[in-house]
PDB file of N, CA and C in Angstrom:
ATOM      1  N   MET Y   1       0.842  -1.173   0.000  1.00 61.00           N
ATOM      2  CA  MET Y   1       0.000   0.000   0.000  1.00 61.00           C
ATOM      3  C   MET Y   1       0.892   1.242   0.000  1.00 61.00           C
ATOM      4  N   THR Y   2       0.583   2.179  -0.856  1.00 72.00           N
ATOM      5  CA  THR Y   2       1.373   3.406  -0.927  1.00 72.00           C
ATOM      6  C   THR Y   2       0.761   4.484  -0.042  1.00 72.00           C
ATOM      7  N   GLN Y   3       1.541   5.497   0.207  1.00 71.00           N
ATOM      8  CA  GLN Y   3       1.084   6.607   1.042  1.00 71.00           C
ATOM      9  C   GLN Y   3       0.848   7.862   0.210  1.00 71.00           C
ATOM     10  N   ALA Y   4       0.655   7.708  -1.088  1.00 75.00           N
ATOM     11  CA  ALA Y   4       0.504   8.867  -1.974  1.00 75.00           C
ATOM     12  C   ALA Y   4      -0.712   9.703  -1.620  1.00 75.00           C
ATOM     13  N   HIS Y   5      -1.781   9.093  -1.201  1.00 77.00           N
ATOM     14  CA  HIS Y   5      -3.008   9.827  -0.898  1.00 77.00           C
ATOM     15  C   HIS Y   5      -3.079  10.301   0.560  1.00 77.00           C
ATOM     16  N   VAL Y   6      -2.075   9.977   1.360  1.00 76.00           N
ATOM     17  CA  VAL Y   6      -2.040  10.362   2.775  1.00 76.00           C
ATOM     18  C   VAL Y   6      -1.362  11.727   2.908  1.00 76.00           C
ATOM     19  N   PRO Y   7      -1.916  12.628   3.712  1.00 79.00           N
ATOM     20  CA  PRO Y   7      -1.266  13.935   3.913  1.00 79.00           C
ATOM     21  C   PRO Y   7       0.165  13.773   4.435  1.00 79.00           C
ATOM     22  N   LYS Y   8       1.045  14.686   4.039  1.00 77.00           N
ATOM     23  CA  LYS Y   8       2.474  14.564   4.374  1.00 77.00           C
ATOM     24  C   LYS Y   8       2.743  14.451   5.867  1.00 77.00           C
ATOM     25  N   HIS Y   9       1.989  15.151   6.704  1.00 75.00           N
ATOM     26  CA  HIS Y   9       2.259  15.111   8.144  1.00 75.00           C
ATOM     27  C   HIS Y   9       1.861  13.775   8.778  1.00 75.00           C
ATOM     28  N   LEU Y  10       1.114  12.923   8.069  1.00 78.00           N
ATOM     29  CA  LEU Y  10       0.717  11.618   8.593  1.00 78.00           C
ATOM     30  C   LEU Y  10       1.535  10.462   8.011  1.00 78.00           C
ATOM     31  N   ARG Y  11       2.371  10.737   7.020  1.00 80.00           N
ATOM     32  CA  ARG Y  11       3.166   9.681   6.373  1.00 80.00           C
ATOM     33  C   ARG Y  11       4.277   9.196   7.295  1.00 80.00           C
ATOM     34  N   TYR Y  12       4.627   7.922   7.110  1.00 84.00           N
ATOM     35  CA  TYR Y  12       5.768   7.360   7.839  1.00 84.00           C
ATOM     36  C   TYR Y  12       7.060   7.863   7.196  1.00 84.00           C
ATOM     37  N   ARG Y  13       8.055   8.139   8.032  1.00 84.00           N
ATOM     38  CA  ARG Y  13       9.332   8.636   7.519  1.00 84.00           C
ATOM     39  C   ARG Y  13      10.344   7.514   7.336  1.00 84.00           C
ATOM     40  N   GLY Y  14       9.997   6.311   7.668  1.00 88.00           N
ATOM     41  CA  GLY Y  14      10.898   5.175   7.518  1.00 88.00           C
ATOM     42  C   GLY Y  14      10.356   3.987   8.305  1.00 88.00           C
ATOM     43  N   VAL Y  15      11.091   2.902   8.293  1.00 91.00           N
ATOM     44  CA  VAL Y  15      10.658   1.683   8.977  1.00 91.00           C
ATOM     45  C   VAL Y  15      10.597   1.897  10.480  1.00 91.00           C
ATOM     46  N   ALA Y  16      11.624   2.491  11.038  1.00 93.00           N
ATOM     47  CA  ALA Y  16      11.655   2.711  12.491  1.00 93.00           C
ATOM     48  C   ALA Y  16      10.493   3.610  12.920  1.00 93.00           C
ATOM     49  N   ASP Y  17      10.258   4.668  12.171  1.00 89.00           N
ATOM     50  CA  ASP Y  17       9.145   5.563  12.482  1.00 89.00           C
ATOM     51  C   ASP Y  17       7.812   4.815  12.424  1.00 89.00           C
ATOM     52  N   ALA Y  18       7.646   3.966  11.410  1.00 88.00           N
ATOM     53  CA  ALA Y  18       6.402   3.197  11.271  1.00 88.00           C
ATOM     54  C   ALA Y  18       6.215   2.246  12.455  1.00 88.00           C
ATOM     55  N   LEU Y  19       7.260   1.532  12.834  1.00 90.00           N
ATOM     56  CA  LEU Y  19       7.158   0.593  13.955  1.00 90.00           C
ATOM     57  C   LEU Y  19       6.821   1.316  15.264  1.00 90.00           C
ATOM     58  N   ILE Y  20       7.482   2.415  15.502  1.00 91.00           N
ATOM     59  CA  ILE Y  20       7.247   3.172  16.739  1.00 91.00           C
ATOM     60  C   ILE Y  20       5.830   3.734  16.768  1.00 91.00           C
ATOM     61  N   ARG Y  21       5.409   4.344  15.649  1.00 90.00           N
ATOM     62  CA  ARG Y  21       4.065   4.939  15.632  1.00 90.00           C
ATOM     63  C   ARG Y  21       2.957   3.895  15.717  1.00 90.00           C
ATOM     64  N   ILE Y  22       3.127   2.759  15.051  1.00 89.00           N
ATOM     65  CA  ILE Y  22       2.113   1.703  15.125  1.00 89.00           C
ATOM     66  C   ILE Y  22       2.022   1.171  16.547  1.00 89.00           C
ATOM     67  N   ALA Y  23       3.168   0.916  17.171  1.00 92.00           N
ATOM     68  CA  ALA Y  23       3.166   0.407  18.548  1.00 92.00           C
ATOM     69  C   ALA Y  23       2.555   1.429  19.501  1.00 92.00           C
ATOM     70  N   ARG Y  24       2.846   2.697  19.289  1.00 92.00           N
ATOM     71  CA  ARG Y  24       2.327   3.747  20.165  1.00 92.00           C
ATOM     72  C   ARG Y  24       0.824   3.969  19.966  1.00 92.00           C
ATOM     73  N   GLU Y  25       0.383   4.005  18.718  1.00 91.00           N
ATOM     74  CA  GLU Y  25      -1.017   4.332  18.418  1.00 91.00           C
ATOM     75  C   GLU Y  25      -1.972   3.145  18.553  1.00 91.00           C
ATOM     76  N   ASP Y  26      -1.528   1.951  18.146  1.00 92.00           N
ATOM     77  CA  ASP Y  26      -2.422   0.789  18.126  1.00 92.00           C
ATOM     78  C   ASP Y  26      -2.033  -0.288  19.138  1.00 92.00           C
ATOM     79  N   GLY Y  27      -0.898  -0.123  19.785  1.00 92.00           N
ATOM     80  CA  GLY Y  27      -0.439  -1.125  20.738  1.00 92.00           C
ATOM     81  C   GLY Y  27       0.564  -2.071  20.101  1.00 92.00           C
ATOM     82  N   PHE Y  28       1.352  -2.715  20.961  1.00 90.00           N
ATOM     83  CA  PHE Y  28       2.419  -3.600  20.498  1.00 90.00           C
ATOM     84  C   PHE Y  28       1.862  -4.778  19.704  1.00 90.00           C
ATOM     85  N   LYS Y  29       0.705  -5.292  20.092  1.00 90.00           N
ATOM     86  CA  LYS Y  29       0.113  -6.450  19.400  1.00 90.00           C
ATOM     87  C   LYS Y  29      -0.235  -6.137  17.946  1.00 90.00           C
ATOM     88  N   ALA Y  30      -0.435  -4.875  17.633  1.00 90.00           N
ATOM     89  CA  ALA Y  30      -0.782  -4.499  16.259  1.00 90.00           C
ATOM     90  C   ALA Y  30       0.344  -4.827  15.280  1.00 90.00           C
ATOM     91  N   LEU Y  31       1.572  -4.888  15.771  1.00 88.00           N
ATOM     92  CA  LEU Y  31       2.703  -5.223  14.900  1.00 88.00           C
ATOM     93  C   LEU Y  31       2.610  -6.651  14.391  1.00 88.00           C
ATOM     94  N   PHE Y  32       1.904  -7.513  15.125  1.00 89.00           N
ATOM     95  CA  PHE Y  32       1.815  -8.928  14.767  1.00 89.00           C
ATOM     96  C   PHE Y  32       0.427  -9.325  14.295  1.00 89.00           C
ATOM     97  N   ARG Y  33      -0.442  -8.356  14.106  1.00 88.00           N
ATOM     98  CA  ARG Y  33      -1.788  -8.650  13.615  1.00 88.00           C
ATOM     99  C   ARG Y  33      -1.681  -9.267  12.224  1.00 88.00           C
ATOM    100  N   GLY Y  34      -2.338 -10.366  12.017  1.00 86.00           N
ATOM    101  CA  GLY Y  34      -2.286 -11.055  10.729  1.00 86.00           C
ATOM    102  C   GLY Y  34      -1.279 -12.175  10.679  1.00 86.00           C
ATOM    103  N   SER Y  35      -0.406 -12.270  11.667  1.00 88.00           N
ATOM    104  CA  SER Y  35       0.604 -13.330  11.637  1.00 88.00           C
ATOM    105  C   SER Y  35      -0.004 -14.712  11.863  1.00 88.00           C
ATOM    106  N   SER Y  36      -1.125 -14.792  12.589  1.00 89.00           N
ATOM    107  CA  SER Y  36      -1.746 -16.105  12.802  1.00 89.00           C
ATOM    108  C   SER Y  36      -2.291 -16.658  11.491  1.00 89.00           C
ATOM    109  N   ALA Y  37      -2.873 -15.808  10.658  1.00 88.00           N
ATOM    110  CA  ALA Y  37      -3.370 -16.264   9.353  1.00 88.00           C
ATOM    111  C   ALA Y  37      -2.214 -16.723   8.475  1.00 88.00           C
ATOM    112  N   ARG Y  38      -1.113 -16.012   8.529  1.00 87.00           N
ATOM    113  CA  ARG Y  38       0.068 -16.395   7.748  1.00 87.00           C
ATOM    114  C   ARG Y  38       0.620 -17.735   8.225  1.00 87.00           C
ATOM    115  N   THR Y  39       0.657 -17.925   9.528  1.00 88.00           N
ATOM    116  CA  THR Y  39       1.148 -19.183  10.098  1.00 88.00           C
ATOM    117  C   THR Y  39       0.244 -20.340   9.689  1.00 88.00           C
ATOM    118  N   LEU Y  40      -1.067 -20.131   9.727  1.00 90.00           N
ATOM    119  CA  LEU Y  40      -2.000 -21.187   9.329  1.00 90.00           C
ATOM    120  C   LEU Y  40      -1.812 -21.592   7.873  1.00 90.00           C
ATOM    121  N   TRP Y  41      -1.366 -20.666   7.045  1.00 87.00           N
ATOM    122  CA  TRP Y  41      -1.100 -20.999   5.648  1.00 87.00           C
ATOM    123  C   TRP Y  41       0.258 -21.676   5.496  1.00 87.00           C
ATOM    124  N   LEU Y  42       1.253 -21.241   6.268  1.00 91.00           N
ATOM    125  CA  LEU Y  42       2.607 -21.769   6.113  1.00 91.00           C
ATOM    126  C   LEU Y  42       2.767 -23.204   6.590  1.00 91.00           C
ATOM    127  N   VAL Y  43       2.038 -23.599   7.624  1.00 91.00           N
ATOM    128  CA  VAL Y  43       2.214 -24.947   8.172  1.00 91.00           C
ATOM    129  C   VAL Y  43       1.888 -26.011   7.124  1.00 91.00           C
ATOM    130  N   PRO Y  44       0.699 -26.026   6.511  1.00 92.00           N
ATOM    131  CA  PRO Y  44       0.448 -27.070   5.513  1.00 92.00           C
ATOM    132  C   PRO Y  44       1.376 -26.968   4.297  1.00 92.00           C
ATOM    133  N   PHE Y  45       1.697 -25.746   3.888  1.00 92.00           N
ATOM    134  CA  PHE Y  45       2.617 -25.569   2.763  1.00 92.00           C
ATOM    135  C   PHE Y  45       3.967 -26.201   3.072  1.00 92.00           C
ATOM    136  N   THR Y  46       4.482 -25.971   4.273  1.00 93.00           N
ATOM    137  CA  THR Y  46       5.782 -26.506   4.662  1.00 93.00           C
ATOM    138  C   THR Y  46       5.752 -28.025   4.736  1.00 93.00           C
ATOM    139  N   VAL Y  47       4.678 -28.585   5.261  1.00 93.00           N
ATOM    140  CA  VAL Y  47       4.546 -30.039   5.335  1.00 93.00           C
ATOM    141  C   VAL Y  47       4.577 -30.645   3.930  1.00 93.00           C
ATOM    142  N   VAL Y  48       3.819 -30.067   3.012  1.00 94.00           N
ATOM    143  CA  VAL Y  48       3.792 -30.579   1.637  1.00 94.00           C
ATOM    144  C   VAL Y  48       5.155 -30.393   0.977  1.00 94.00           C
ATOM    145  N   PHE Y  49       5.769 -29.234   1.155  1.00 94.00           N
ATOM    146  CA  PHE Y  49       7.064 -28.949   0.526  1.00 94.00           C
ATOM    147  C   PHE Y  49       8.118 -29.963   0.958  1.00 94.00           C
ATOM    148  N   PHE Y  50       8.281 -30.150   2.272  1.00 93.00           N
ATOM    149  CA  PHE Y  50       9.318 -31.066   2.741  1.00 93.00           C
ATOM    150  C   PHE Y  50       8.962 -32.525   2.463  1.00 93.00           C
ATOM    151  N   GLY Y  51       7.665 -32.847   2.446  1.00 93.00           N
ATOM    152  CA  GLY Y  51       7.267 -34.202   2.071  1.00 93.00           C
ATOM    153  C   GLY Y  51       7.660 -34.528   0.643  1.00 93.00           C
ATOM    154  N   VAL Y  52       7.368 -33.608  -0.269  1.00 93.00           N
ATOM    155  CA  VAL Y  52       7.737 -33.797  -1.677  1.00 93.00           C
ATOM    156  C   VAL Y  52       9.256 -33.802  -1.824  1.00 93.00           C
ATOM    157  N   HIS Y  53       9.939 -32.942  -1.097  1.00 90.00           N
ATOM    158  CA  HIS Y  53      11.400 -32.875  -1.165  1.00 90.00           C
ATOM    159  C   HIS Y  53      12.028 -34.196  -0.748  1.00 90.00           C
ATOM    160  N   GLU Y  54      11.602 -34.732   0.394  1.00 90.00           N
ATOM    161  CA  GLU Y  54      12.170 -35.989   0.884  1.00 90.00           C
ATOM    162  C   GLU Y  54      11.836 -37.158  -0.030  1.00 90.00           C
ATOM    163  N   LEU Y  55      10.612 -37.208  -0.529  1.00 90.00           N
ATOM    164  CA  LEU Y  55      10.215 -38.282  -1.438  1.00 90.00           C
ATOM    165  C   LEU Y  55      11.026 -38.222  -2.727  1.00 90.00           C
ATOM    166  N   SER Y  56      11.187 -37.015  -3.270  1.00 87.00           N
ATOM    167  CA  SER Y  56      11.975 -36.849  -4.497  1.00 87.00           C
ATOM    168  C   SER Y  56      13.424 -37.246  -4.271  1.00 87.00           C
ATOM    169  N   LYS Y  57      13.970 -36.827  -3.149  1.00 86.00           N
ATOM    170  CA  LYS Y  57      15.362 -37.163  -2.845  1.00 86.00           C
ATOM    171  C   LYS Y  57      15.541 -38.677  -2.743  1.00 86.00           C
ATOM    172  N   ARG Y  58      14.620 -39.324  -2.051  1.00 86.00           N
ATOM    173  CA  ARG Y  58      14.701 -40.775  -1.885  1.00 86.00           C
ATOM    174  C   ARG Y  58      14.604 -41.482  -3.238  1.00 86.00           C
ATOM    175  N   LYS Y  59      13.670 -41.047  -4.088  1.00 84.00           N
ATOM    176  CA  LYS Y  59      13.504 -41.665  -5.413  1.00 84.00           C
ATOM    177  C   LYS Y  59      14.740 -41.444  -6.285  1.00 84.00           C
ATOM    178  N   LEU Y  60      15.299 -40.247  -6.248  1.00 82.00           N
ATOM    179  CA  LEU Y  60      16.486 -39.967  -7.060  1.00 82.00           C
ATOM    180  C   LEU Y  60      17.700 -40.740  -6.562  1.00 82.00           C
ATOM    181  N   LEU Y  61      17.846 -40.855  -5.257  1.00 80.00           N
ATOM    182  CA  LEU Y  61      18.970 -41.627  -4.714  1.00 80.00           C
ATOM    183  C   LEU Y  61      18.817 -43.106  -5.040  1.00 80.00           C
ATOM    184  N   ASP Y  62      17.600 -43.627  -4.967  1.00 77.00           N
ATOM    185  CA  ASP Y  62      17.373 -45.021  -5.345  1.00 77.00           C
ATOM    186  C   ASP Y  62      17.718 -45.243  -6.814  1.00 77.00           C
ATOM    187  N   ARG Y  63      17.354 -44.285  -7.645  1.00 72.00           N
ATOM    188  CA  ARG Y  63      17.658 -44.396  -9.068  1.00 72.00           C
ATOM    189  C   ARG Y  63      19.161 -44.351  -9.300  1.00 72.00           C
ATOM    190  N   LYS Y  64      19.864 -43.492  -8.563  1.00 68.00           N
ATOM    191  CA  LYS Y  64      21.308 -43.393  -8.713  1.00 68.00           C
ATOM    192  C   LYS Y  64      21.983 -44.694  -8.312  1.00 68.00           C
ATOM    193  N   VAL Y  65      21.503 -45.339  -7.249  1.00 60.00           N
ATOM    194  CA  VAL Y  65      22.057 -46.618  -6.806  1.00 60.00           C
ATOM    195  C   VAL Y  65      21.820 -47.671  -7.882  1.00 60.00           C
ATOM    196  N   LEU Y  66      20.622 -47.692  -8.458  1.00 56.00           N
ATOM    197  CA  LEU Y  66      20.331 -48.658  -9.514  1.00 56.00           C
ATOM    198  C   LEU Y  66      21.210 -48.418 -10.735  1.00 56.00           C
ATOM    199  N   LEU Y  67      21.407 -47.148 -11.101  1.00 59.00           N
ATOM    200  CA  LEU Y  67      22.254 -46.843 -12.250  1.00 59.00           C
ATOM    201  C   LEU Y  67      23.707 -47.222 -11.990  1.00 59.00           C
ATOM    202  N   SER Y  68      24.175 -46.998 -10.773  1.00 59.00           N
ATOM    203  CA  SER Y  68      25.573 -47.301 -10.478  1.00 59.00           C
ATOM    204  C   SER Y  68      25.827 -48.803 -10.463  1.00 59.00           C
ATOM    205  N   LYS Y  69      24.819 -49.633 -10.177  1.00 58.00           N
ATOM    206  CA  LYS Y  69      24.996 -51.086 -10.198  1.00 58.00           C
ATOM    207  C   LYS Y  69      25.203 -51.588 -11.625  1.00 58.00           C
ATOM    208  N   HIS Y  70      24.615 -50.868 -12.589  1.00 57.00           N
ATOM    209  CA  HIS Y  70      24.714 -51.281 -13.981  1.00 57.00           C
ATOM    210  C   HIS Y  70      25.813 -50.534 -14.725  1.00 57.00           C
ATOM    211  N   ALA Y  71      26.526 -49.698 -14.053  1.00 58.00           N
ATOM    212  CA  ALA Y  71      27.564 -48.899 -14.702  1.00 58.00           C
ATOM    213  C   ALA Y  71      28.794 -49.755 -14.977  1.00 58.00           C
ATOM    214  N   VAL Y  72      29.552 -49.348 -15.975  1.00 57.00           N
ATOM    215  CA  VAL Y  72      30.798 -50.028 -16.308  1.00 57.00           C
ATOM    216  C   VAL Y  72      31.831 -49.659 -15.249  1.00 57.00           C
ATOM    217  N   PRO Y  73      32.594 -50.647 -14.746  1.00 58.00           N
ATOM    218  CA  PRO Y  73      33.604 -50.328 -13.733  1.00 58.00           C
ATOM    219  C   PRO Y  73      34.592 -49.282 -14.248  1.00 58.00           C
ATOM    220  N   ALA Y  74      34.948 -48.368 -13.388  1.00 58.00           N
ATOM    221  CA  ALA Y  74      35.856 -47.282 -13.755  1.00 58.00           C
ATOM    222  C   ALA Y  74      37.294 -47.788 -13.782  1.00 58.00           C
ATOM    223  N   SER Y  75      38.104 -47.135 -14.600  1.00 65.00           N
ATOM    224  CA  SER Y  75      39.522 -47.465 -14.643  1.00 65.00           C
ATOM    225  C   SER Y  75      40.192 -46.923 -13.387  1.00 65.00           C
ATOM    226  N   ARG Y  76      41.421 -47.342 -13.134  1.00 65.00           N
ATOM    227  CA  ARG Y  76      42.160 -46.870 -11.952  1.00 65.00           C
ATOM    228  C   ARG Y  76      42.287 -45.357 -11.933  1.00 65.00           C
ATOM    229  N   GLN Y  77      42.586 -44.781 -13.087  1.00 62.00           N
ATOM    230  CA  GLN Y  77      42.774 -43.344 -13.152  1.00 62.00           C
ATOM    231  C   GLN Y  77      41.445 -42.610 -12.859  1.00 62.00           C
ATOM    232  N   GLN Y  78      40.344 -43.102 -13.365  1.00 63.00           N
ATOM    233  CA  GLN Y  78      39.053 -42.482 -13.098  1.00 63.00           C
ATOM    234  C   GLN Y  78      38.695 -42.571 -11.609  1.00 63.00           C
ATOM    235  N   ARG Y  79      39.014 -43.713 -10.967  1.00 62.00           N
ATOM    236  CA  ARG Y  79      38.743 -43.857  -9.543  1.00 62.00           C
ATOM    237  C   ARG Y  79      39.595 -42.916  -8.706  1.00 62.00           C
ATOM    238  N   ARG Y  80      40.887 -42.754  -9.117  1.00 64.00           N
ATOM    239  CA  ARG Y  80      41.764 -41.823  -8.400  1.00 64.00           C
ATOM    240  C   ARG Y  80      41.243 -40.404  -8.521  1.00 64.00           C
ATOM    241  N   LEU Y  81      40.788 -40.025  -9.699  1.00 63.00           N
ATOM    242  CA  LEU Y  81      40.251 -38.674  -9.891  1.00 63.00           C
ATOM    243  C   LEU Y  81      38.973 -38.473  -9.065  1.00 63.00           C
ATOM    244  N   ALA Y  82      38.152 -39.498  -8.978  1.00 62.00           N
ATOM    245  CA  ALA Y  82      36.914 -39.387  -8.217  1.00 62.00           C
ATOM    246  C   ALA Y  82      37.187 -39.258  -6.727  1.00 62.00           C
ATOM    247  N   LEU Y  83      38.246 -39.893  -6.236  1.00 62.00           N
ATOM    248  CA  LEU Y  83      38.566 -39.843  -4.809  1.00 62.00           C
ATOM    249  C   LEU Y  83      39.264 -38.552  -4.426  1.00 62.00           C
ATOM    250  N   SER Y  84      39.912 -37.885  -5.377  1.00 57.00           N
ATOM    251  CA  SER Y  84      40.639 -36.646  -5.025  1.00 57.00           C
ATOM    252  C   SER Y  84      39.767 -35.445  -5.077  1.00 57.00           C
TER     253      SER Y  84
END
């Protein structure tokens, strides 16, 4: 939201000014108004995100193990390079 339509004497002069004036005029709790709705949205999103992440990681690692079992054995020089 912009402050273009707000008279100059009522505009915030910066972040610190906004925090101080909001806490003074509306109370300290006003700084956190709306955070409960945000939290209610973030919890299911986070559960789905990390669930998909872990499942994808597990599937990709399983695929890598399967591919490495069928891979051609590396030469000595390739193994030395891989270990260094």
